[in-house]
mmCIF file of C-alpha atoms in Angstrom:
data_model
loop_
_atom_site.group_PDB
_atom_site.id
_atom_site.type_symbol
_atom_site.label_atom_id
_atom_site.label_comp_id
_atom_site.label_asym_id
_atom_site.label_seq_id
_atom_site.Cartn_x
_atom_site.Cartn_y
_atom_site.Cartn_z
ATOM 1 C CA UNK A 1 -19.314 -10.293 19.120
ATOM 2 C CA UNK A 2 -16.420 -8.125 20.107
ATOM 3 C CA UNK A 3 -15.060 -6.474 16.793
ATOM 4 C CA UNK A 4 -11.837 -5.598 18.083
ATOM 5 C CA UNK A 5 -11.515 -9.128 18.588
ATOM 6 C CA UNK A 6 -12.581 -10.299 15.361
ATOM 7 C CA UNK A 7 -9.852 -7.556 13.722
ATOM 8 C CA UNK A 8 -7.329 -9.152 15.621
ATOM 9 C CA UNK A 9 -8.012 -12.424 14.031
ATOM 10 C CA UNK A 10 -8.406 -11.348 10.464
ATOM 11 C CA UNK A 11 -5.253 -9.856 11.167
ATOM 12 C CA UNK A 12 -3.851 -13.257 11.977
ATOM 13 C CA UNK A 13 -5.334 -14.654 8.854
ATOM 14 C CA UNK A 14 -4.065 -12.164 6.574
ATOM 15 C CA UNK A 15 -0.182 -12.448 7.993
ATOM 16 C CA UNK A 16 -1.092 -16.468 7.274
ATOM 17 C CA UNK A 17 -1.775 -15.808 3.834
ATOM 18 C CA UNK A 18 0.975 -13.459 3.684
ATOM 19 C CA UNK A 19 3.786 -15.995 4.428
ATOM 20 C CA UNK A 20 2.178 -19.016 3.060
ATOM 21 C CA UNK A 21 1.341 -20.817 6.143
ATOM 22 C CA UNK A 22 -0.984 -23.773 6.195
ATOM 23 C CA UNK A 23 -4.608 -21.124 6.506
ATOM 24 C CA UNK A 24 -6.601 -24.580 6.512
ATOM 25 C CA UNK A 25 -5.602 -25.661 9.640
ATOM 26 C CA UNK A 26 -5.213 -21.840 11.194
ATOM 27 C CA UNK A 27 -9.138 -21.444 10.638
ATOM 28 C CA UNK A 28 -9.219 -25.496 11.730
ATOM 29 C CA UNK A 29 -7.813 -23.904 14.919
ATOM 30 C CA UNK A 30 -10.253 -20.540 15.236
ATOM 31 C CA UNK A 31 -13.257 -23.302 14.800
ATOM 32 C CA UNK A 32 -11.664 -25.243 18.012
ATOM 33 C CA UNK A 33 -11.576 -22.273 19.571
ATOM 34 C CA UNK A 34 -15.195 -20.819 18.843
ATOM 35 C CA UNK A 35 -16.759 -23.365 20.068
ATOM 36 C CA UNK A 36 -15.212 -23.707 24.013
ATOM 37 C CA UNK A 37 -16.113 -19.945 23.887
ATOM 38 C CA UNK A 38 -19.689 -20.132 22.803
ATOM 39 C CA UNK A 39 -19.445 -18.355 18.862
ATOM 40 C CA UNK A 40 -17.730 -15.279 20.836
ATOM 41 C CA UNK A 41 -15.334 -15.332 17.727
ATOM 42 C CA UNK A 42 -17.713 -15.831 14.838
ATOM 43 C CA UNK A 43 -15.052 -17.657 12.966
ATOM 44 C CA UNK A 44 -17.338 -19.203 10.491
ATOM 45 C CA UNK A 45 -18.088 -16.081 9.253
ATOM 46 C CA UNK A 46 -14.173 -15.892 8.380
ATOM 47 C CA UNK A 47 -14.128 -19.576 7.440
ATOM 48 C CA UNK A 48 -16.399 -18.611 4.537
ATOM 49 C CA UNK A 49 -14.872 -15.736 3.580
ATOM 50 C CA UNK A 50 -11.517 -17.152 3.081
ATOM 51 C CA UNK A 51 -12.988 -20.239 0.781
ATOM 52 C CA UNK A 52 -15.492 -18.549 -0.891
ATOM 53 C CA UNK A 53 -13.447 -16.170 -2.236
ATOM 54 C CA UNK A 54 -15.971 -13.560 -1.143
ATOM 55 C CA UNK A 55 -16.312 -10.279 -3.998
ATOM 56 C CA UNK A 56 -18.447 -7.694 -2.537
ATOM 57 C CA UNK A 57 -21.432 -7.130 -4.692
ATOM 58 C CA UNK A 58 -23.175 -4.576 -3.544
ATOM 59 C CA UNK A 59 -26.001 -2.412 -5.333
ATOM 60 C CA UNK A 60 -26.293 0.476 -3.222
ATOM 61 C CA UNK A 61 -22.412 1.355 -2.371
ATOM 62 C CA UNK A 62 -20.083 0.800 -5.190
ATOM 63 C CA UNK A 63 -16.844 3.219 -4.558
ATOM 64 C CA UNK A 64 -15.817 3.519 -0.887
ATOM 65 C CA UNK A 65 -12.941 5.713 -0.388
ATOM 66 C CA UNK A 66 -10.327 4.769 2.371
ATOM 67 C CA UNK A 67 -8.352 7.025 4.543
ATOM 68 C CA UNK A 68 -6.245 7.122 7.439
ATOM 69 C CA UNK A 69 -4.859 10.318 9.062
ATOM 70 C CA UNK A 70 -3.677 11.997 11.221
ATOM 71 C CA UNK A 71 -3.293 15.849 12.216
ATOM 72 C CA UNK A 72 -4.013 16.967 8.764
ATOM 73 C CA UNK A 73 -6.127 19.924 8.701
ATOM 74 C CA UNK A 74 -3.804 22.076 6.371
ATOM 75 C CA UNK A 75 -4.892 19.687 3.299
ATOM 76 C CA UNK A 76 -7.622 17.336 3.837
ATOM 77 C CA UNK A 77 -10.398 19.888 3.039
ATOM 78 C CA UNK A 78 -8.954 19.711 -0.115
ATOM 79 C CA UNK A 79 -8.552 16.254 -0.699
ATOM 80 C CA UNK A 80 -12.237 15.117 1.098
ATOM 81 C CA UNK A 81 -13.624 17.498 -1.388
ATOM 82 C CA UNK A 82 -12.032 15.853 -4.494
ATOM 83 C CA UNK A 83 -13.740 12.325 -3.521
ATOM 84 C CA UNK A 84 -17.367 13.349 -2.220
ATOM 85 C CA UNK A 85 -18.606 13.223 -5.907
ATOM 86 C CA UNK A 86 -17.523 9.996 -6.365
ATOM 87 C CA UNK A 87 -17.660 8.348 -3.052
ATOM 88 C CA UNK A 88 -20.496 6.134 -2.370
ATOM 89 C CA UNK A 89 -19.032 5.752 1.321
ATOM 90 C CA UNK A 90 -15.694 7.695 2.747
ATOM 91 C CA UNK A 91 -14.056 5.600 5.679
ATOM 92 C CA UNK A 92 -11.709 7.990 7.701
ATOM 93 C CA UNK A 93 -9.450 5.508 10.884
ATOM 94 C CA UNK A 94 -7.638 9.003 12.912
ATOM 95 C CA UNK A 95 -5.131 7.655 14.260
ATOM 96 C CA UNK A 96 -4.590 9.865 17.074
ATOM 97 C CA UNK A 97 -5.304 13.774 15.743
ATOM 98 C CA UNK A 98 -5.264 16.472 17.979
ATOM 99 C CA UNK A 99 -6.029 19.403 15.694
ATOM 100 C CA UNK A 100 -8.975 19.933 13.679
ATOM 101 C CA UNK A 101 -8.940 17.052 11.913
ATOM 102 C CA UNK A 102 -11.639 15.024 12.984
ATOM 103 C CA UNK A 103 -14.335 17.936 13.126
ATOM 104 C CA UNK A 104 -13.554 18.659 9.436
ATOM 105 C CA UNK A 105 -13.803 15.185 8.239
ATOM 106 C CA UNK A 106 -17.205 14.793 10.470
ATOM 107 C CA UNK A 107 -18.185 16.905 7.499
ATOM 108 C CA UNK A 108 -18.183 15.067 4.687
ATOM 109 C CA UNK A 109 -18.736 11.024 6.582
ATOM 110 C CA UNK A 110 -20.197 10.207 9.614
ATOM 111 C CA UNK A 111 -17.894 6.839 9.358
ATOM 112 C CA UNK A 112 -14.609 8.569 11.217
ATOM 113 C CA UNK A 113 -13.345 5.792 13.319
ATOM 114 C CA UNK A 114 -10.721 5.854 16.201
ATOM 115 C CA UNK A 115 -7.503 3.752 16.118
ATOM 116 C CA UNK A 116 -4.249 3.216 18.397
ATOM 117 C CA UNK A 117 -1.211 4.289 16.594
ATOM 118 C CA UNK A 118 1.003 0.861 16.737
ATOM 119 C CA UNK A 119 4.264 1.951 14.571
ATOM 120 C CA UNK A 120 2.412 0.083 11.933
ATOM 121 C CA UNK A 121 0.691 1.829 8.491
ATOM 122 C CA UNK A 122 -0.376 -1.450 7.024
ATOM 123 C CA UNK A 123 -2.609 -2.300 10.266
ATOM 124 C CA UNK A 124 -4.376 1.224 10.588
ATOM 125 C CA UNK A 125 -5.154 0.918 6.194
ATOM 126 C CA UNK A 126 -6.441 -2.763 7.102
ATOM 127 C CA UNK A 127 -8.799 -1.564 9.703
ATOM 128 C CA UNK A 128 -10.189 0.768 7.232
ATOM 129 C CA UNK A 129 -10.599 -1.592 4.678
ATOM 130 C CA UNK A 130 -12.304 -4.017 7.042
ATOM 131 C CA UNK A 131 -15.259 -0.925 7.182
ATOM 132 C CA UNK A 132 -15.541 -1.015 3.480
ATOM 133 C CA UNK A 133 -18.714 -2.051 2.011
ATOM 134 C CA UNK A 134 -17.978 -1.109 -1.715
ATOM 135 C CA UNK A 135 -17.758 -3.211 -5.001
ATOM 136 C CA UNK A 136 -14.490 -1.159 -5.202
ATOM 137 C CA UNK A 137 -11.604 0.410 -2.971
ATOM 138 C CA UNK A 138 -10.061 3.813 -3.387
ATOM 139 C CA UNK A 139 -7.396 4.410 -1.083
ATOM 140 C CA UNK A 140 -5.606 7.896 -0.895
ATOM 141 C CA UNK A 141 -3.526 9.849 1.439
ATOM 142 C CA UNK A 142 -4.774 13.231 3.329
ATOM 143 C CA UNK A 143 -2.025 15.206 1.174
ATOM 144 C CA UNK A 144 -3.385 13.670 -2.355
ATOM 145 C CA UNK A 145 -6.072 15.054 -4.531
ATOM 146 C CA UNK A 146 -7.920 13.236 -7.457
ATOM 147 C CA UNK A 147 -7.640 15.154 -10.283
ATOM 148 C CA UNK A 148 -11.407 16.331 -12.215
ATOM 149 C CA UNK A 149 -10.672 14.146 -15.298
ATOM 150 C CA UNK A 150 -9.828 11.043 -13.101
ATOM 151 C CA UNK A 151 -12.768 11.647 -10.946
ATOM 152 C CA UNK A 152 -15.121 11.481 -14.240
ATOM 153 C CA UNK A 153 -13.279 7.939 -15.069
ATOM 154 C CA UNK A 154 -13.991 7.134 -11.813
ATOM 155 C CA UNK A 155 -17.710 7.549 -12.126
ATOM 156 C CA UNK A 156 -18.468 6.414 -15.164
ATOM 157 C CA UNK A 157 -16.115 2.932 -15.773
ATOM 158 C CA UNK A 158 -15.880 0.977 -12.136
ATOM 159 C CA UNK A 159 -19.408 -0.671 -13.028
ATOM 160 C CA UNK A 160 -18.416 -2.011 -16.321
ATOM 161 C CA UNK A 161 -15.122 -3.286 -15.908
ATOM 162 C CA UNK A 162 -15.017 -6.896 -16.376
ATOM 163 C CA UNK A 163 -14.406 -8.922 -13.143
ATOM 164 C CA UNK A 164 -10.808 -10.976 -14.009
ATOM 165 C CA UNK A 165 -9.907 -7.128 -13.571
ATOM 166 C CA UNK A 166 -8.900 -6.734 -10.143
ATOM 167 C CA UNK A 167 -6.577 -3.214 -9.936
ATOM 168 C CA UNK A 168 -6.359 -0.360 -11.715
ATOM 169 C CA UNK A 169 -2.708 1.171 -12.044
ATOM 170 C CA UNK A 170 -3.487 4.928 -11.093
ATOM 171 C CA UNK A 171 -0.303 7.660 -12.060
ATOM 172 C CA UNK A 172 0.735 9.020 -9.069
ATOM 173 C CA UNK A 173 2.317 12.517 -9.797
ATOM 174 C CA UNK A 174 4.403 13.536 -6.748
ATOM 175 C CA UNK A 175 5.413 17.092 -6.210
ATOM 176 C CA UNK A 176 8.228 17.589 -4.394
ATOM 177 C CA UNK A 177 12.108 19.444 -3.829
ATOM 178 C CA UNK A 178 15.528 19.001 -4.811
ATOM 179 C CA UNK A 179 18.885 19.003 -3.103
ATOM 180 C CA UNK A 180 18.603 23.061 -4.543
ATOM 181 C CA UNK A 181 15.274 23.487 -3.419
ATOM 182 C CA UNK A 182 13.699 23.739 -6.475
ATOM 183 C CA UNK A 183 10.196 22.202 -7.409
ATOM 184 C CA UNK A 184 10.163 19.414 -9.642
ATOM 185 C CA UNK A 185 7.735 16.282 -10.231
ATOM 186 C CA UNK A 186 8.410 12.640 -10.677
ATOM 187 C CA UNK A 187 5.694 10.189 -11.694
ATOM 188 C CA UNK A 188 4.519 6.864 -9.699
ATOM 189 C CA UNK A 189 2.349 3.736 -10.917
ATOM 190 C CA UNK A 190 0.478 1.831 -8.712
ATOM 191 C CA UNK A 191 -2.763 -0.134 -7.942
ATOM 192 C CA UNK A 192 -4.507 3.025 -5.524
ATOM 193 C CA UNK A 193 -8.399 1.481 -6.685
ATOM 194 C CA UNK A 194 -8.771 -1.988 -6.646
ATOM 195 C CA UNK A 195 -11.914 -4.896 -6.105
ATOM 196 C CA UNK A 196 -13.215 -5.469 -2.837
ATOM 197 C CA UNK A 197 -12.367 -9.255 -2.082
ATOM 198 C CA UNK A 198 -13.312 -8.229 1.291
ATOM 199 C CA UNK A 199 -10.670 -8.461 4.168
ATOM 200 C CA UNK A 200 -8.550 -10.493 5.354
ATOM 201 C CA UNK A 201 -8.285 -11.762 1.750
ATOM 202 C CA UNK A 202 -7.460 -8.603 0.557
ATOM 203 C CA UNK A 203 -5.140 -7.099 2.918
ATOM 204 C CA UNK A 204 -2.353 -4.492 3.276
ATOM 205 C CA UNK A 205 1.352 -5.771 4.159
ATOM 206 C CA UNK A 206 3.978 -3.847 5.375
ATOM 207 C CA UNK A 207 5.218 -1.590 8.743
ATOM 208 C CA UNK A 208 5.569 1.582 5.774
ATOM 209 C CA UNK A 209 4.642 2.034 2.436
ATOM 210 C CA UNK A 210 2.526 -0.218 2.993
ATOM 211 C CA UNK A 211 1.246 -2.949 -0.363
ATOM 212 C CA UNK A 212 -2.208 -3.657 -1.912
ATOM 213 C CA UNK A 213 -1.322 -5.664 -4.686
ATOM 214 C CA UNK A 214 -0.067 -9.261 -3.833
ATOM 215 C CA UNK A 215 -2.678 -10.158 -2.206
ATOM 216 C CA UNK A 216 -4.990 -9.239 -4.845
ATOM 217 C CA UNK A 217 -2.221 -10.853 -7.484
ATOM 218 C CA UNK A 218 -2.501 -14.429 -5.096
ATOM 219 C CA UNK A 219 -6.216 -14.310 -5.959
ATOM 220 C CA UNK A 220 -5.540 -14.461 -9.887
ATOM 221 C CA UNK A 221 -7.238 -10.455 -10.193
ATOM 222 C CA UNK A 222 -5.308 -8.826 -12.777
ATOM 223 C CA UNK A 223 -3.619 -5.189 -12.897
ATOM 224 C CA UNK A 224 -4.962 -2.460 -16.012
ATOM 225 C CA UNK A 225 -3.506 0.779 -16.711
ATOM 226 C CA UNK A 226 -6.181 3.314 -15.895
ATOM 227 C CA UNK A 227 -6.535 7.156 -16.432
ATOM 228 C CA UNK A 228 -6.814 7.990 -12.695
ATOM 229 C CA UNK A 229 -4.469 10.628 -11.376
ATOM 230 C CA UNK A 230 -3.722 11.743 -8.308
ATOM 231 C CA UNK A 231 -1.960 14.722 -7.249
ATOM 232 C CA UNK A 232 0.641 14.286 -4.095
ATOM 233 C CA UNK A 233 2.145 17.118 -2.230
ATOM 234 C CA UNK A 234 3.108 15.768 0.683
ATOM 235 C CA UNK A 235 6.816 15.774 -0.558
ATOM 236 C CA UNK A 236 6.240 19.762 -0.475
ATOM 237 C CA UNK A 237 7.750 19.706 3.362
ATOM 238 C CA UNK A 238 11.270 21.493 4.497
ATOM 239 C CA UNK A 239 14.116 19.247 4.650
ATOM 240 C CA UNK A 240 13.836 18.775 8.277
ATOM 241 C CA UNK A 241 10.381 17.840 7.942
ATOM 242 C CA UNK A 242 11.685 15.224 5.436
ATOM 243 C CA UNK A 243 14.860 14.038 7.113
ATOM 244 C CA UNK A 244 12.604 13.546 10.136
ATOM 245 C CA UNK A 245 10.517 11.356 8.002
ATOM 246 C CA UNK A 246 13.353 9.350 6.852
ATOM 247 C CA UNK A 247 14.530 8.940 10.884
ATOM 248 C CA UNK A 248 11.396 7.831 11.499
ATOM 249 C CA UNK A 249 10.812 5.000 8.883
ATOM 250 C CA UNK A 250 14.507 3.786 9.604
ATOM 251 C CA UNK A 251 13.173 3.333 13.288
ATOM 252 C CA UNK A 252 10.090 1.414 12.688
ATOM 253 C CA UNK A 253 11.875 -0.564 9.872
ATOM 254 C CA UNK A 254 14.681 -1.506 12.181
ATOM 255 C CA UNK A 255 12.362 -2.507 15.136
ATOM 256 C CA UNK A 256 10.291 -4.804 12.853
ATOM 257 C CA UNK A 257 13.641 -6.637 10.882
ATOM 258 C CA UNK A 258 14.614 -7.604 15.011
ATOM 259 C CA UNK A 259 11.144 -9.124 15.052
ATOM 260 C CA UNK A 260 10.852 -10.567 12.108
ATOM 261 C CA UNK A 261 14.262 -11.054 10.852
ATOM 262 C CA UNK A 262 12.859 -13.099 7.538
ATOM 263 C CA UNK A 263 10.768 -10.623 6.792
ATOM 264 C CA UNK A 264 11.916 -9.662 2.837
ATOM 265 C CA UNK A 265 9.250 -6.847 2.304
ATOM 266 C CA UNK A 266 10.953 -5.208 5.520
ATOM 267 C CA UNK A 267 14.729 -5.641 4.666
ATOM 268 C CA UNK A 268 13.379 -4.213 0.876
ATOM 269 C CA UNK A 269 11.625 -1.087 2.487
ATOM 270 C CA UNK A 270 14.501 -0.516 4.480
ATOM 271 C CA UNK A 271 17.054 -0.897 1.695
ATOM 272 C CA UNK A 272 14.621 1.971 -0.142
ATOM 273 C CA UNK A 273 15.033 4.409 3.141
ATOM 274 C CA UNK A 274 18.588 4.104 3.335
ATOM 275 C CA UNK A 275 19.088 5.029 -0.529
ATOM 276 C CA UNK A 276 16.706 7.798 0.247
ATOM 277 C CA UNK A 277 19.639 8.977 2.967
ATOM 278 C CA UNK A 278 22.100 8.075 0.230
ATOM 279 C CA UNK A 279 23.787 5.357 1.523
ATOM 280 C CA UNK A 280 24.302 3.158 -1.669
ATOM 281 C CA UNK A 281 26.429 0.850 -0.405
ATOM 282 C CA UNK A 282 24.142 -0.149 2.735
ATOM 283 C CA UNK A 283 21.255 -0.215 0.697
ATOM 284 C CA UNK A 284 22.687 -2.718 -1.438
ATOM 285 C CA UNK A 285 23.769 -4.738 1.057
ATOM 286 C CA UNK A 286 20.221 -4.609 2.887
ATOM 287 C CA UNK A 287 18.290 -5.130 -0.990
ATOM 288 C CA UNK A 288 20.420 -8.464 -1.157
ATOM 289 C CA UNK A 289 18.784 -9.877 2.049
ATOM 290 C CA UNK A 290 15.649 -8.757 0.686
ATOM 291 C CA UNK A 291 15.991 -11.528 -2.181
ATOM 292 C CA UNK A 292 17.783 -13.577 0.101
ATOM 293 C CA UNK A 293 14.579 -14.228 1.931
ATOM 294 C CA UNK A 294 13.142 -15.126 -0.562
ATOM 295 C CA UNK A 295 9.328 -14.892 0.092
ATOM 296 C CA UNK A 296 8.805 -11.934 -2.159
ATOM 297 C CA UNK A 297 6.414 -12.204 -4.720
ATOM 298 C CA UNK A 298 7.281 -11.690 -8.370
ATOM 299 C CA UNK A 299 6.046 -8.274 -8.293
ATOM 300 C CA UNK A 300 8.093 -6.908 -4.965
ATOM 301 C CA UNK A 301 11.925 -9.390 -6.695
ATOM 302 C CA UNK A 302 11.308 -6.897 -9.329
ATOM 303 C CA UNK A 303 11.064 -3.620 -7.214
ATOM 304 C CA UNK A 304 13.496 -5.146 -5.357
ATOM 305 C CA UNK A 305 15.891 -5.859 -8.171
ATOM 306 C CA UNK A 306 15.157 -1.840 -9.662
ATOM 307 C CA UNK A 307 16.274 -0.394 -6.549
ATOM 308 C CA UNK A 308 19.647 -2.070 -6.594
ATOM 309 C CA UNK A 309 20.050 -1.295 -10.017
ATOM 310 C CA UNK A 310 19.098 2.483 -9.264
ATOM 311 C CA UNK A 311 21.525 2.162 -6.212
ATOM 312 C CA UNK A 312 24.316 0.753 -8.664
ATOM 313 C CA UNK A 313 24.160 3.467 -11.698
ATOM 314 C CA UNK A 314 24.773 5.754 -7.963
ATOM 315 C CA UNK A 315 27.985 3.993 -7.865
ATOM 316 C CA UNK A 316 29.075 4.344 -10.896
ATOM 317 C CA UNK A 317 28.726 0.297 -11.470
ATOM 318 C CA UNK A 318 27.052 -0.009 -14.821
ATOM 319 C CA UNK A 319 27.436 -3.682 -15.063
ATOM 320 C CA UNK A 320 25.657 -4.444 -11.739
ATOM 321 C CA UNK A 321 23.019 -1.993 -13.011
ATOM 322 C CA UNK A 322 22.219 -3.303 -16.037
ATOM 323 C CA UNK A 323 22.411 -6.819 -14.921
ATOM 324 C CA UNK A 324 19.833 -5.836 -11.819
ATOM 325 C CA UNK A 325 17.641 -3.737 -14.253
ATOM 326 C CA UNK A 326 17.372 -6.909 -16.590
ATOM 327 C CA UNK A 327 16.594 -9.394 -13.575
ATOM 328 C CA UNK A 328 14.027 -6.508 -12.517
ATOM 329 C CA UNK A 329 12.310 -7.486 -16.376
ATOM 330 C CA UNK A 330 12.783 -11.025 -16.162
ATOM 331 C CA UNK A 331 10.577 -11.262 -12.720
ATOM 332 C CA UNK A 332 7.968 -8.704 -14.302
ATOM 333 C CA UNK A 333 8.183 -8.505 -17.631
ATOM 334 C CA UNK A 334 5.293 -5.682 -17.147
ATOM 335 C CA UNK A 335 7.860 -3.170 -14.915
ATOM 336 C CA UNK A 336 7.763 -0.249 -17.194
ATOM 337 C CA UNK A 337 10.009 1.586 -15.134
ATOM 338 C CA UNK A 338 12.355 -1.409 -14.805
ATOM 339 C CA UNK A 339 11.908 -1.137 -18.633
ATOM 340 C CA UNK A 340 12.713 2.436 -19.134
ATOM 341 C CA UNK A 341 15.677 2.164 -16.869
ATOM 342 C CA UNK A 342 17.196 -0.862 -18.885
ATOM 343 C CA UNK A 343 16.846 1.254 -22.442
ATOM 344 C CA UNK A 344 18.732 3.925 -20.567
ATOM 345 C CA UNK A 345 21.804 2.241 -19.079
ATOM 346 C CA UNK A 346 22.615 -0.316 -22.284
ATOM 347 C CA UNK A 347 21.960 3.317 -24.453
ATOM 348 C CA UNK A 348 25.101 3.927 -21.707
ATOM 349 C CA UNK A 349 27.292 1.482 -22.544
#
């Protein structure tokens, strides 16, 4: 069996589920084509994983920590040696490193896997998670550290959490530099650790900042708030560093919205880079086509509806704000930060 191959259709599979296409007949298909090419595809094998609903239950591996990276030996000594105490497995996809990346991370896994660089984060975190053999997922970034306390939950709670629970909400506190150039830190919430429904069911969407949790949401696997922390610095760059950043998302998130122009995760990624350049008034515009699309889930309407509200209260345009910040609530009642945001502009009014 060719595995590069069988990526390429789990792939295929996962953008299926994605956009709701018809996944019955797609594997229908795969089947058709397995057998003029003699099992070459072992699409079966996917077949069963997409019906069965597949959770990996596996005695001798139950955390495997997911990374993918790239030129990062300034920081990923650090981070590596925050997980190997609680890593059953460490997956590491390099996606193209020419430093000393790859000897240092040879260190700590013997699972260090090549991958072509294709413009496209959610691909290169999906071909790490297809490696993963754990009951559970950690996924972190190569300029993130787990803090001592959250490594301890880690150890001692993953077994005995009971299985409707499907993500745990990890605080993400970011480090990172003002328009002065002073050092502040802003807090984050999302799903980092999560159950291994095995991929494609569980998959990663999205050209940047890439998302975990619909798919595990379509599946009925609920979020709980967890005491994991992790510690990101990678907002600890120079402004060029981070203006080149911003460049560069606006580029891949431009290319993509010309191929897929109904693509409303794209349209609401790109809305968030061009408030990060501060242009309100574009990223308004661009967070309305986002809902426009409409094939969102409930969870991205609401982080779509935040940012315009956030992008509003910029403009001075209270109303809007509180009107987007209340429409954030009513398509996730469970948005804290849409929550917090609300209290604050109707204190405003």
């Amino acid at each position: 069996m060719n595995n590069d191959i069988l990526f390429d259709l789990k792939l295929k599979i996962a953008k299926a589920l994605m956009f709701g296409l018809d996944v019955n007949s797609f594997i229908t298909q795969l089947l058709e084509i397995e057998n003029e090419l003699g099992n070459t595809f072992k699409a079966e094998k996917i077949k069963s994983l997409f019906y069965d609903r597949v959770i990996i239950d596996n005695d001798q591996i139950n955390l495997s920590v997911s990374m993918i990276v790239k030129n990062e030996e300034d920081s990923i000594k650090e981070t590596l040696e925050s997980v190997k105490s609680i890593a059953d497995e460490i997956i590491i996809v390099d996606t193209g490193s020419s430093d000393n990346t790859i000897n240092i991370c040879q260190q700590y896994t013997d699972k260090v896997y090549q991958f072509h660089w294709v413009d496209d984060y959610s691909i290169a975190r999906n071909y790490s998670l297809d490696k993963c053999s754990g009951n559970w997922i950690l996924y972190i970034d190569a300029d993130e550290i787990i803090t001592n306390q959250s490594q301890q939950f880690l150890k001692n709670n993953l077994k005995n959490i009971d299985k409707s629970i499907g993500m745990l909400i990890t605080k993400i506190i970011n480090y990172a530099f003002d328009e002065n150039n002073n050092q502040y830190e802003y807090i984050g919430q999302y799903p980092r650790v999560f159950r291994n429904i095995s991929f494609p069911l569980v998959h990663f969407f999205g050209k940047i900042h890439e998302q975990i949790a619909p798919s595990l949401i379509n599946y009925n696997l609920e979020m709980r708030d967890s005491d994991i922390q992790i510690i990101h610095k990678g907002y600890l760059k120079s402004n060029l560093e981070m203006n080149n950043k911003v460049k560069r998302n606006l580029t891949i998130l431009s290319n993509h919205i010309q191929e897929e122009p109904t693509n409303g995760y794209t349209w609401y990624q790109l809305g968030n880079t061009l408030y990060q350049m501060k242009e309100y008034n574009k990223s308004i515009e661009i967070l309305e086509n986002a809902l426009k699309c409409k094939n969102l889930s409930a969870f991205l309407n609401s982080n779509t509806c935040l940012a315009l509200s956030n992008s509003y209260y910029k403009l001075n345009n209270l109303p809007k704000a509180i009107e987007n910040a209340k429409l954030a609530l009513k398509y996730n009642p469970q948005n804290q930060v849409a929550e917090i945001l609300y209290n604050h502009l109707t204190n405003q009014k």
